[in-house]
Tab-separated table of C-alpha atoms in Angstrom:
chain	number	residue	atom	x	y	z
K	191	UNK	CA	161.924	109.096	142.686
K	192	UNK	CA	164.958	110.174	140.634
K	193	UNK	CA	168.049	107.981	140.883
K	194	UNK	CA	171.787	108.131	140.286
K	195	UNK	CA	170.573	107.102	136.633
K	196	UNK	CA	174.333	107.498	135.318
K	197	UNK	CA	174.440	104.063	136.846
K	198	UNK	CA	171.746	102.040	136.887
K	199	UNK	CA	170.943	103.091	133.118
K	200	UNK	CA	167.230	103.023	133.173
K	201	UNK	CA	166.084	104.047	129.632
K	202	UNK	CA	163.933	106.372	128.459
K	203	UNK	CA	162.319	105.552	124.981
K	204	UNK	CA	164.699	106.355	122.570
K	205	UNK	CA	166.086	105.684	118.978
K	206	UNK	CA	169.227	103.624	121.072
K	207	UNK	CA	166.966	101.858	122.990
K	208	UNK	CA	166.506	98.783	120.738
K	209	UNK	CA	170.797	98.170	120.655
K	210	UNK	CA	170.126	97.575	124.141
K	211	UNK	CA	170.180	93.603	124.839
K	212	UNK	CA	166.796	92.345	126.116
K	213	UNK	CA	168.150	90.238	129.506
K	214	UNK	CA	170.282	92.626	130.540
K	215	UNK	CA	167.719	95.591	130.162
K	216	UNK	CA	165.488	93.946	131.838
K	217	UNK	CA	168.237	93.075	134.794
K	218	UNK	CA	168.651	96.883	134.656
K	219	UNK	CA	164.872	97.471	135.042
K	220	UNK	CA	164.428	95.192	137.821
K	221	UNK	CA	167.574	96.718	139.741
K	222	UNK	CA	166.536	99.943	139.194
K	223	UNK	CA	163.097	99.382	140.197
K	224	UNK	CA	163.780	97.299	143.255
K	225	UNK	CA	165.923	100.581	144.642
K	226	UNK	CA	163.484	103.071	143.547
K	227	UNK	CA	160.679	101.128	145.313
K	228	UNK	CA	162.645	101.385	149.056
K	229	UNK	CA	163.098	104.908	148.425
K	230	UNK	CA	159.746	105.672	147.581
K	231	UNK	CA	157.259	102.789	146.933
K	232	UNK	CA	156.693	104.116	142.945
K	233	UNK	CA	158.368	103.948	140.350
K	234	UNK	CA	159.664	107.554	138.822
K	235	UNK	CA	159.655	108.414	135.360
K	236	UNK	CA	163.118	109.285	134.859
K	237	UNK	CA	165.904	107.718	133.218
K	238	UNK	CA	169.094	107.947	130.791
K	239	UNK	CA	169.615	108.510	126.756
K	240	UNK	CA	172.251	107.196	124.825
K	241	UNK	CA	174.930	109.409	123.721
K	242	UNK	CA	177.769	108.754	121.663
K	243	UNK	CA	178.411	106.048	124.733
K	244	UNK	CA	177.654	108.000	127.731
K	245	UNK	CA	174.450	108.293	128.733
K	246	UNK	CA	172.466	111.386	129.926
K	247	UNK	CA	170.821	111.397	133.304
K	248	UNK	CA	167.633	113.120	133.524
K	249	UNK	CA	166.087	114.415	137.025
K	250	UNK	CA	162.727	116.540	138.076
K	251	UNK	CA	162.653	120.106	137.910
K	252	UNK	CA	162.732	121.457	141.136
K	253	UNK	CA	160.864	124.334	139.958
K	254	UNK	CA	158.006	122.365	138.120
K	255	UNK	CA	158.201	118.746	139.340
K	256	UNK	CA	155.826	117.589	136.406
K	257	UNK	CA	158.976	118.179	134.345
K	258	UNK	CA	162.640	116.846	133.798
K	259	UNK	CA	165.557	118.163	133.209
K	260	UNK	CA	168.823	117.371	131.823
K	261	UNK	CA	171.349	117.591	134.684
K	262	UNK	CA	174.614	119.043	134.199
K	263	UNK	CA	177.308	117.342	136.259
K	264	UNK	CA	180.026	118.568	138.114
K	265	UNK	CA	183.849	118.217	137.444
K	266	UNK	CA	184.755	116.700	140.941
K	267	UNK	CA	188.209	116.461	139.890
K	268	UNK	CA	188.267	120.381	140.184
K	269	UNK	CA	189.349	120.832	143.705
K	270	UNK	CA	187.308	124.085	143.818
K	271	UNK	CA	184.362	121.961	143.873
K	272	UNK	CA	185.297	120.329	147.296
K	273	UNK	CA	184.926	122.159	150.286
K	274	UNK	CA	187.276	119.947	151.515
K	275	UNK	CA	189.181	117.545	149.888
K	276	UNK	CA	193.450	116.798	151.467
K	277	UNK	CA	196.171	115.822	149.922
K	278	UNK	CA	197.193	114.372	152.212
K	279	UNK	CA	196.094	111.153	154.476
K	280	UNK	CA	197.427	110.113	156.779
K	281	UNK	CA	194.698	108.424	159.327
K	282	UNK	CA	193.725	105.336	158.351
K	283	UNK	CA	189.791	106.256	158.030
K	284	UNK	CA	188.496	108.893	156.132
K	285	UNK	CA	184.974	110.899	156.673
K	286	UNK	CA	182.543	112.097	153.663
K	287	UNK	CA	180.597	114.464	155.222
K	288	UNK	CA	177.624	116.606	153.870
K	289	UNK	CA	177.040	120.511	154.907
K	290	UNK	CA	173.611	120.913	155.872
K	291	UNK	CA	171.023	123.569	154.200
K	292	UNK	CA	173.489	126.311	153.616
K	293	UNK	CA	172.029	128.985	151.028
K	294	UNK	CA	167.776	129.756	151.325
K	295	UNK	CA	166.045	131.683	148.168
K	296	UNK	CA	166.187	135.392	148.302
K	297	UNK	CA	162.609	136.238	146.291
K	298	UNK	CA	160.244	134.187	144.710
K	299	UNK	CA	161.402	134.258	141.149
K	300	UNK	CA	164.903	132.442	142.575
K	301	UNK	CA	164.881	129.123	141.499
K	302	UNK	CA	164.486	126.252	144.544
K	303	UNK	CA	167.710	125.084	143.853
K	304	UNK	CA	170.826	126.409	143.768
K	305	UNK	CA	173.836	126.981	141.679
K	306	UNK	CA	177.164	125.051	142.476
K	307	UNK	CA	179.178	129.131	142.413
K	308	UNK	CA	175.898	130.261	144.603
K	309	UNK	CA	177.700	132.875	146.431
K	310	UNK	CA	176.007	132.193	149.885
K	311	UNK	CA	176.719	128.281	149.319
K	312	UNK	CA	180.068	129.167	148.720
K	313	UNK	CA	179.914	131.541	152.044
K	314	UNK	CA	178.249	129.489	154.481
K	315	UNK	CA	179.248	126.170	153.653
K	316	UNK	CA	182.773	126.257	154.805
K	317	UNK	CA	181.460	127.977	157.998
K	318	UNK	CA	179.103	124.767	158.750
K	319	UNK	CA	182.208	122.636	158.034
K	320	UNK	CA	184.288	123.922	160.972
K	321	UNK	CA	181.159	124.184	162.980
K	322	UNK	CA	180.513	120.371	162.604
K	323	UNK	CA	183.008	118.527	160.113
K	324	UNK	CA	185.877	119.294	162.553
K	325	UNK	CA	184.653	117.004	165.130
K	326	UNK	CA	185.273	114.034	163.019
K	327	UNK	CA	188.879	115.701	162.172
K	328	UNK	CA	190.553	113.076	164.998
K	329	UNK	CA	188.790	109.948	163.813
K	330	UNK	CA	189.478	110.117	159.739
K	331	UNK	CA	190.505	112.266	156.942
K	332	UNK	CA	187.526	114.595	155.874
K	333	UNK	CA	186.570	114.971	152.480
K	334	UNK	CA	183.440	117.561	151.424
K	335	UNK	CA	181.696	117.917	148.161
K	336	UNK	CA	179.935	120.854	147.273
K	337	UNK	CA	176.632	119.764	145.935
K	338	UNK	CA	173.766	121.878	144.806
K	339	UNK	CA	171.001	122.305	147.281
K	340	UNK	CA	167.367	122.825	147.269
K	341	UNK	CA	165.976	125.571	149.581
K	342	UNK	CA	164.974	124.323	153.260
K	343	UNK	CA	161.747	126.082	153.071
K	344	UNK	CA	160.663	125.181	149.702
K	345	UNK	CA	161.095	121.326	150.527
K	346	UNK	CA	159.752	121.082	154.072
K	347	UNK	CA	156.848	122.383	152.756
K	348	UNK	CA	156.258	119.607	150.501
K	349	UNK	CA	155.469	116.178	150.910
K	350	UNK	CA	157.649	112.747	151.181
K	351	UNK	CA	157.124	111.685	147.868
K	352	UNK	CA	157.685	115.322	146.508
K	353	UNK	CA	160.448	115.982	148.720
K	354	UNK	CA	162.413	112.611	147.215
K	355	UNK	CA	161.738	113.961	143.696
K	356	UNK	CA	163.900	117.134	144.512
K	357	UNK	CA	166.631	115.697	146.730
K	358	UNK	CA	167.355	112.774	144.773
K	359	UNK	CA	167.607	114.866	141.536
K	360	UNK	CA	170.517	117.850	141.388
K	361	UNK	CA	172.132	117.143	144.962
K	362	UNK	CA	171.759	113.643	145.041
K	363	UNK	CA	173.495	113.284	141.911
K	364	UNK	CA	175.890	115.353	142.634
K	365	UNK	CA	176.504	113.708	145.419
K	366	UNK	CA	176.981	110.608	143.902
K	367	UNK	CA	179.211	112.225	140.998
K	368	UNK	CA	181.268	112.994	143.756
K	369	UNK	CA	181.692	109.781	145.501
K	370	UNK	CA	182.322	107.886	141.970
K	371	UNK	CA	185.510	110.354	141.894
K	372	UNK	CA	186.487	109.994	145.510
K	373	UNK	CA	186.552	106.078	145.367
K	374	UNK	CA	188.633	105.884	142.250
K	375	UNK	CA	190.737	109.003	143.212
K	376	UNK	CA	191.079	109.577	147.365
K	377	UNK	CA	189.890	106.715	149.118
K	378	UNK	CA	192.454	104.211	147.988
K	379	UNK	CA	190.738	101.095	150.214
K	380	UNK	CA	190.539	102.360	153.432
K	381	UNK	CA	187.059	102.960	155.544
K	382	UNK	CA	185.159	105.580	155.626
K	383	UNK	CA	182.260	107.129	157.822
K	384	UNK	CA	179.610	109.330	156.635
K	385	UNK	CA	178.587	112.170	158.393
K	386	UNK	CA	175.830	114.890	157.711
K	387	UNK	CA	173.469	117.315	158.972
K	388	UNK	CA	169.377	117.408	157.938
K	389	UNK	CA	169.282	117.874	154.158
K	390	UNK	CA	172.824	116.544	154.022
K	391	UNK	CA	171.761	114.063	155.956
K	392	UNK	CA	168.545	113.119	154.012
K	393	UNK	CA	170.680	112.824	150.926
K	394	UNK	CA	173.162	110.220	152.950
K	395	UNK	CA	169.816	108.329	153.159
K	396	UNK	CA	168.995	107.972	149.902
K	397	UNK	CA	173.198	107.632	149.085
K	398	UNK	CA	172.545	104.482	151.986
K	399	UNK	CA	169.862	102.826	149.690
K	400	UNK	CA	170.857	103.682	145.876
K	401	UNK	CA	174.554	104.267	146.236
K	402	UNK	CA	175.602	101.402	148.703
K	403	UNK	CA	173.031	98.669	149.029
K	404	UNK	CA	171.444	99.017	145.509
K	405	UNK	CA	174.963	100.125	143.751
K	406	UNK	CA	177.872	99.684	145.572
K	407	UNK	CA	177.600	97.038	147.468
K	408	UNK	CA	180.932	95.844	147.855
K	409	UNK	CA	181.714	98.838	149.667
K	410	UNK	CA	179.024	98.601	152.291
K	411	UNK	CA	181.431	96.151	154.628
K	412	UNK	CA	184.401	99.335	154.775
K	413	UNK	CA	181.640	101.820	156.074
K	414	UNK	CA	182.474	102.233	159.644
K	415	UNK	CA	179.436	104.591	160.598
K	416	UNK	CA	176.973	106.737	158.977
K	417	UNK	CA	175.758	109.467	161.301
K	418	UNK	CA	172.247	110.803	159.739
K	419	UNK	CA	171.909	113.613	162.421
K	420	UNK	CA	169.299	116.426	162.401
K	421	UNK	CA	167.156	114.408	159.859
K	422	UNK	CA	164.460	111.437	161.085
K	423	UNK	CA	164.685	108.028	160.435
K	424	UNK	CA	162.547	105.276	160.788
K	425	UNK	CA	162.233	101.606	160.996
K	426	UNK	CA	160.471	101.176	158.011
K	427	UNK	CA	163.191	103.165	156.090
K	428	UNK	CA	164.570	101.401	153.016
K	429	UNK	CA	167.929	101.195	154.392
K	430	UNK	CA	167.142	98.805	157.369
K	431	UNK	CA	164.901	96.393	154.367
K	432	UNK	CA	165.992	93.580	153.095
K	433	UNK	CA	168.684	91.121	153.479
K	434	UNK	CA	171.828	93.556	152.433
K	435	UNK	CA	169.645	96.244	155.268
K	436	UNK	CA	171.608	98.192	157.775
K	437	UNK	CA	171.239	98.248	161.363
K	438	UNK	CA	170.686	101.305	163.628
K	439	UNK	CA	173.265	102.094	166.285
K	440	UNK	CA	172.295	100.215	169.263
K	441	UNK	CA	175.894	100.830	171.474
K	442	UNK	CA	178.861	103.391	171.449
K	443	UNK	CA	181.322	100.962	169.370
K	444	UNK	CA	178.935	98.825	167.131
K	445	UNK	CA	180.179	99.362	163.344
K	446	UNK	CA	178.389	99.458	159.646
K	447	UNK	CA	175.282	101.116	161.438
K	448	UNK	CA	173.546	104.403	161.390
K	449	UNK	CA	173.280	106.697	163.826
K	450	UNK	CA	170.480	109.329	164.457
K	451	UNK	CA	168.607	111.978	166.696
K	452	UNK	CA	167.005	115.051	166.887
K	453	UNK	CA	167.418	117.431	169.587
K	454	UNK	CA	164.559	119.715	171.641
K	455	UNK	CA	164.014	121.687	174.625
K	456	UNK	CA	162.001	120.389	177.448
K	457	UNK	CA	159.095	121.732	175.708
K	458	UNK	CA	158.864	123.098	172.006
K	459	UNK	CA	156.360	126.038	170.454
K	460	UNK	CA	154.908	124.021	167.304
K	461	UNK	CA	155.519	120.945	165.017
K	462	UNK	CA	159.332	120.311	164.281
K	463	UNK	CA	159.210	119.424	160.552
K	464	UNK	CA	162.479	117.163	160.513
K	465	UNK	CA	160.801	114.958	163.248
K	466	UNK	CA	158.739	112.025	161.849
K	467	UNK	CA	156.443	109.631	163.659
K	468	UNK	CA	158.842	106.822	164.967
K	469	UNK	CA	161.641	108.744	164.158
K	470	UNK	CA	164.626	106.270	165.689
K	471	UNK	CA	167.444	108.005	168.505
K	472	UNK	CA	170.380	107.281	169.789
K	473	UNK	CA	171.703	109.414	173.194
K	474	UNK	CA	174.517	110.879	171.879
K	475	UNK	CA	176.111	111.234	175.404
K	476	UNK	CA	175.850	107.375	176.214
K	477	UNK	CA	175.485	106.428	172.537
K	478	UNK	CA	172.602	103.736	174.252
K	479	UNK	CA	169.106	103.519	173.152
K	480	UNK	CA	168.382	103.697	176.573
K	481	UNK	CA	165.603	106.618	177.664
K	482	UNK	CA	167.479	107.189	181.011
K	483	UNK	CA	168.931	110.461	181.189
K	484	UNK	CA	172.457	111.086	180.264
K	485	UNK	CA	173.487	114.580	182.831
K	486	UNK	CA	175.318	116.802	181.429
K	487	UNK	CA	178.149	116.237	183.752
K	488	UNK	CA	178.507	112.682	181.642
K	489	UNK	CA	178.991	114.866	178.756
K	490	UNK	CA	182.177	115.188	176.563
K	491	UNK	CA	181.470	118.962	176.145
K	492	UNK	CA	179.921	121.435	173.545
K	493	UNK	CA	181.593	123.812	170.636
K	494	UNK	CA	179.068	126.459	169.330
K	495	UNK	CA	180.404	128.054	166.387
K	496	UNK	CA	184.168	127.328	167.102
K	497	UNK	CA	183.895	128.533	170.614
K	498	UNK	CA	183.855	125.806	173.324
K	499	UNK	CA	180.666	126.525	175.890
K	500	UNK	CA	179.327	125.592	179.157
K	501	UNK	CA	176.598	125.492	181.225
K	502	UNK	CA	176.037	128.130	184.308
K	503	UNK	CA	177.721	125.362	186.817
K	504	UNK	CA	180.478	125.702	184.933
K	505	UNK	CA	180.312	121.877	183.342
K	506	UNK	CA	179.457	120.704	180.348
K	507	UNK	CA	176.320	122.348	178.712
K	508	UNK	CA	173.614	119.743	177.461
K	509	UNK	CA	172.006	116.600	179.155
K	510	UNK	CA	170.606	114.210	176.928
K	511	UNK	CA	167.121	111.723	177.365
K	512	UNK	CA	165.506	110.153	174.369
K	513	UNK	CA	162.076	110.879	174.332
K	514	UNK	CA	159.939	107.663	172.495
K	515	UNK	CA	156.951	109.678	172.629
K	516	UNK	CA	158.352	112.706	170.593
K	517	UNK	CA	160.935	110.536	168.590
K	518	UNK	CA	163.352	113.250	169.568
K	519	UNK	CA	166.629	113.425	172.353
K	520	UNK	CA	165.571	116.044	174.790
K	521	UNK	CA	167.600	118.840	176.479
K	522	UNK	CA	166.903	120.264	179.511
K	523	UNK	CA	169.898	122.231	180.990
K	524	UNK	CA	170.422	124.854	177.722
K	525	UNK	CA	167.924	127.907	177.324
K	526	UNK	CA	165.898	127.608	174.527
K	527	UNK	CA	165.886	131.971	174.392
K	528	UNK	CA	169.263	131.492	173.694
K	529	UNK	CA	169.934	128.001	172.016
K	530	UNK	CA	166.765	127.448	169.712
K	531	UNK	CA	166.934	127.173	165.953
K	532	UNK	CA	166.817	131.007	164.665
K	533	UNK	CA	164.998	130.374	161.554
K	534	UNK	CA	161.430	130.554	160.162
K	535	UNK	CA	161.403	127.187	159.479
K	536	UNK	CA	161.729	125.801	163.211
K	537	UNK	CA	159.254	126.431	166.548
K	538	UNK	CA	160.871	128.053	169.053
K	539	UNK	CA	162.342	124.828	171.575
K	540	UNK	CA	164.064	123.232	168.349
K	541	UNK	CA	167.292	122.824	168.471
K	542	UNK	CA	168.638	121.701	165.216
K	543	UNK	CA	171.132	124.187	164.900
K	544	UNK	CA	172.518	122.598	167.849
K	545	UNK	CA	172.297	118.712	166.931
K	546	UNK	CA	176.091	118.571	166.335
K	547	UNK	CA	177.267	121.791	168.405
K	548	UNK	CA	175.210	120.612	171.837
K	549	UNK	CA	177.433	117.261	171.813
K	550	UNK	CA	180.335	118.488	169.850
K	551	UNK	CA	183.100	116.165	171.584
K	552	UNK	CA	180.741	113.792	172.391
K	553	UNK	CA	180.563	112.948	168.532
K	554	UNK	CA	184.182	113.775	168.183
K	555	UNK	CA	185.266	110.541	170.738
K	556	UNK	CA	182.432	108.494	169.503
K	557	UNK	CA	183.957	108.315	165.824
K	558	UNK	CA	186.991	107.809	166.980
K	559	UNK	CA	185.921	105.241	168.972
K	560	UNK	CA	183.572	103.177	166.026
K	561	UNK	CA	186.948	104.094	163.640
K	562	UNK	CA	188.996	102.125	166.576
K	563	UNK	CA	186.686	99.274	166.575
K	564	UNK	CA	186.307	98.605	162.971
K	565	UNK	CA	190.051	98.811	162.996
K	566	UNK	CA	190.598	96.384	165.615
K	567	UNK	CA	188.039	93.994	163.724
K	568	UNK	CA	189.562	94.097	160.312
K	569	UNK	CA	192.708	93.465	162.386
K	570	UNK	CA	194.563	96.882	161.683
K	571	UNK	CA	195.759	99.508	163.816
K	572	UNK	CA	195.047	103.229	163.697
């Protein structure tokens, strides 16, 4: 698996490599290795060359992933490289959230990953935002990175290990690029959440295990919540491993955890590809683990594409019931003609599209409830 190699310097073999001092190579080595074996159990050949002091960060080639690549960053301190990114602050938490797959390849001689101008990525991705990013707008100040994506099709289609190579090369670093300039330049202290939607949320994953626990740790206590929705995870994930580990969401006001689900009809045409075996829920109506059905009349209400919705009684639109036997949350009151994922990609009865949109306020007064705890904790006010 690629890594934010910027940072944890592992070297390739080069002419600088011998003014490198033995112990703390090999403390780099060991770091490096220890982080790429929770992400994917091998170790990657990838790494970083000196040059003239700053060192150059080589990923896989999304296009041929027997080969690397130089990667080009991106300027984050170029505000037209955020799709969201105030000036001003003035609640107490802020959000970093992460636009789900917002661009797809147009022909088979397009590369599988996008450029940072792509003009559909520059389209769609402020669309998502206000579809989903807006419900954390009451509980912190969100911030937005474009990143550079790899297309949906392209990487469902491969396997875990292949999958890791792409994400965690182009987007994840650019991810990461991004967060190195928020922390010095926006966060000043306060807590955060993270929030994203499938491959967003995959790449929060691997920002979880590399970024914060391998990385960062020292800023692992101010993370209120990280809400990994529309992508599976499971308990043998790297992020819940080890003694620094996180926990997943057990209640509606625990803090530092992660919080997940996946949400289907009643009954669903096909294999969802984002669902994996074991694949760890959380009702996002009660915010319980409990598989007791939440009805939608407990519900906080649904926004579909800006437009607040409801069901034919006039109440809220979606129930809620974690289902351990298909590792997904299950919703029975919406019609899957109407509601289900209108892509290639997903069976008829999925419905990703809908993760955030379904439970729209629900996730809205959740956040602002976690935010409000962690607050309380860390004895501030909001």
């Amino acid at each position: 698996m690629s890594h934010p190699t910027t940072r944890f310097r592992l070297p390739l073999t080069t002419s600088a490599q011998h003014k490198l001092h033995p112990k703390r190579t090999a403390a780099r080595l060991t770091a490096t290795a220890l982080v790429t074996l929770l992400c994917l159990g091998v170790l990657a050949s990838c790494g970083t060359a000196a040059n003239l002091g700053k060192p150059l960060t080589y990923v896989y080639n999304p296009d041929n992933l027997s080969e690397h690549v130089l990667y080009e960053p991106i300027d984050y301190a170029d505000a037209s490289q955020w799709v969201a990114r105030p000036t001003e602050t003035p609640l107490p938490v802020d959000v970093i959230y992460l636009y789900p797959t917002s661009w797809q390849k147009k022909g088979a001689d397009e590369s599988n990953l996008c450029s940072i101008d792509n003009e559909s990525l520059r389209a769609t991705a402020p669309l998502v935002f206000e579809q989903q990013a807006t419900a954390f707008k009451t509980a912190g100040n969100v911030f937005a990175p474009y990143y550079r994506q790899a297309d949906a099709a392209f990487c469902l289609g491969l396997s875990d290990a292949d999958q890791t190579k792409v994400l965690c090369g182009t987007p994840l670093q650019d991810v990461t690029t991004a967060l190195d300039y928020y922390f010095e330049h926006c966060n000043q202290g306060r807590p955060f959440i993270l929030a994203g939607h499938s491959q967003g949320s995959q790449i929060l994953n691997y920002v979880l295990q590399g970024y914060l626990i391998g990385e960062h740790p020292e800023l692992k206590d101010r993370m209120v919540a990280a809400y990994l929705i529309g992508y599976s995870v499971t308990p043998n994930n790297g992020i819940f491993l080890g003694s620094n580990a996180f926990k997943f969401a057990e209640k509606a006001d625990d803090t530092g955890v992660v919080v997940s689900y996946n949400t289907e009809a009643s009954s669903i045409e096909g294999p969802n590809p984002i669902v994996k075996e074991n694949a760890m829920n959380i009702n996002p109506i009660t915010w319980t683990r409990s598989t007791e059905t939440a009805p939608a009349s407990a519900s906080k209400g649904a926004r579909i594409n800006g437009v607040d919705v409801y069901g034919i009684d006039g109440g809220p639109l979606a129930d809620a019931t974690i289902d351990p036997k298909r590792n997904v949350v299950v919703c029975s009151t919406a019609d899957p003609d109407l509601f289900s994922s209108k892509s290639e990609v997903f069976p008829k009865g999925s419905y990703h599209a809908q993760d955030y949109a379904f439970y729209y306020y629900d996730l809205r007064a959740n956040a602002e409830l976690r935010a409000a705890a962690y607050l309380e904790q860390q004895g501030t006010s909001r």
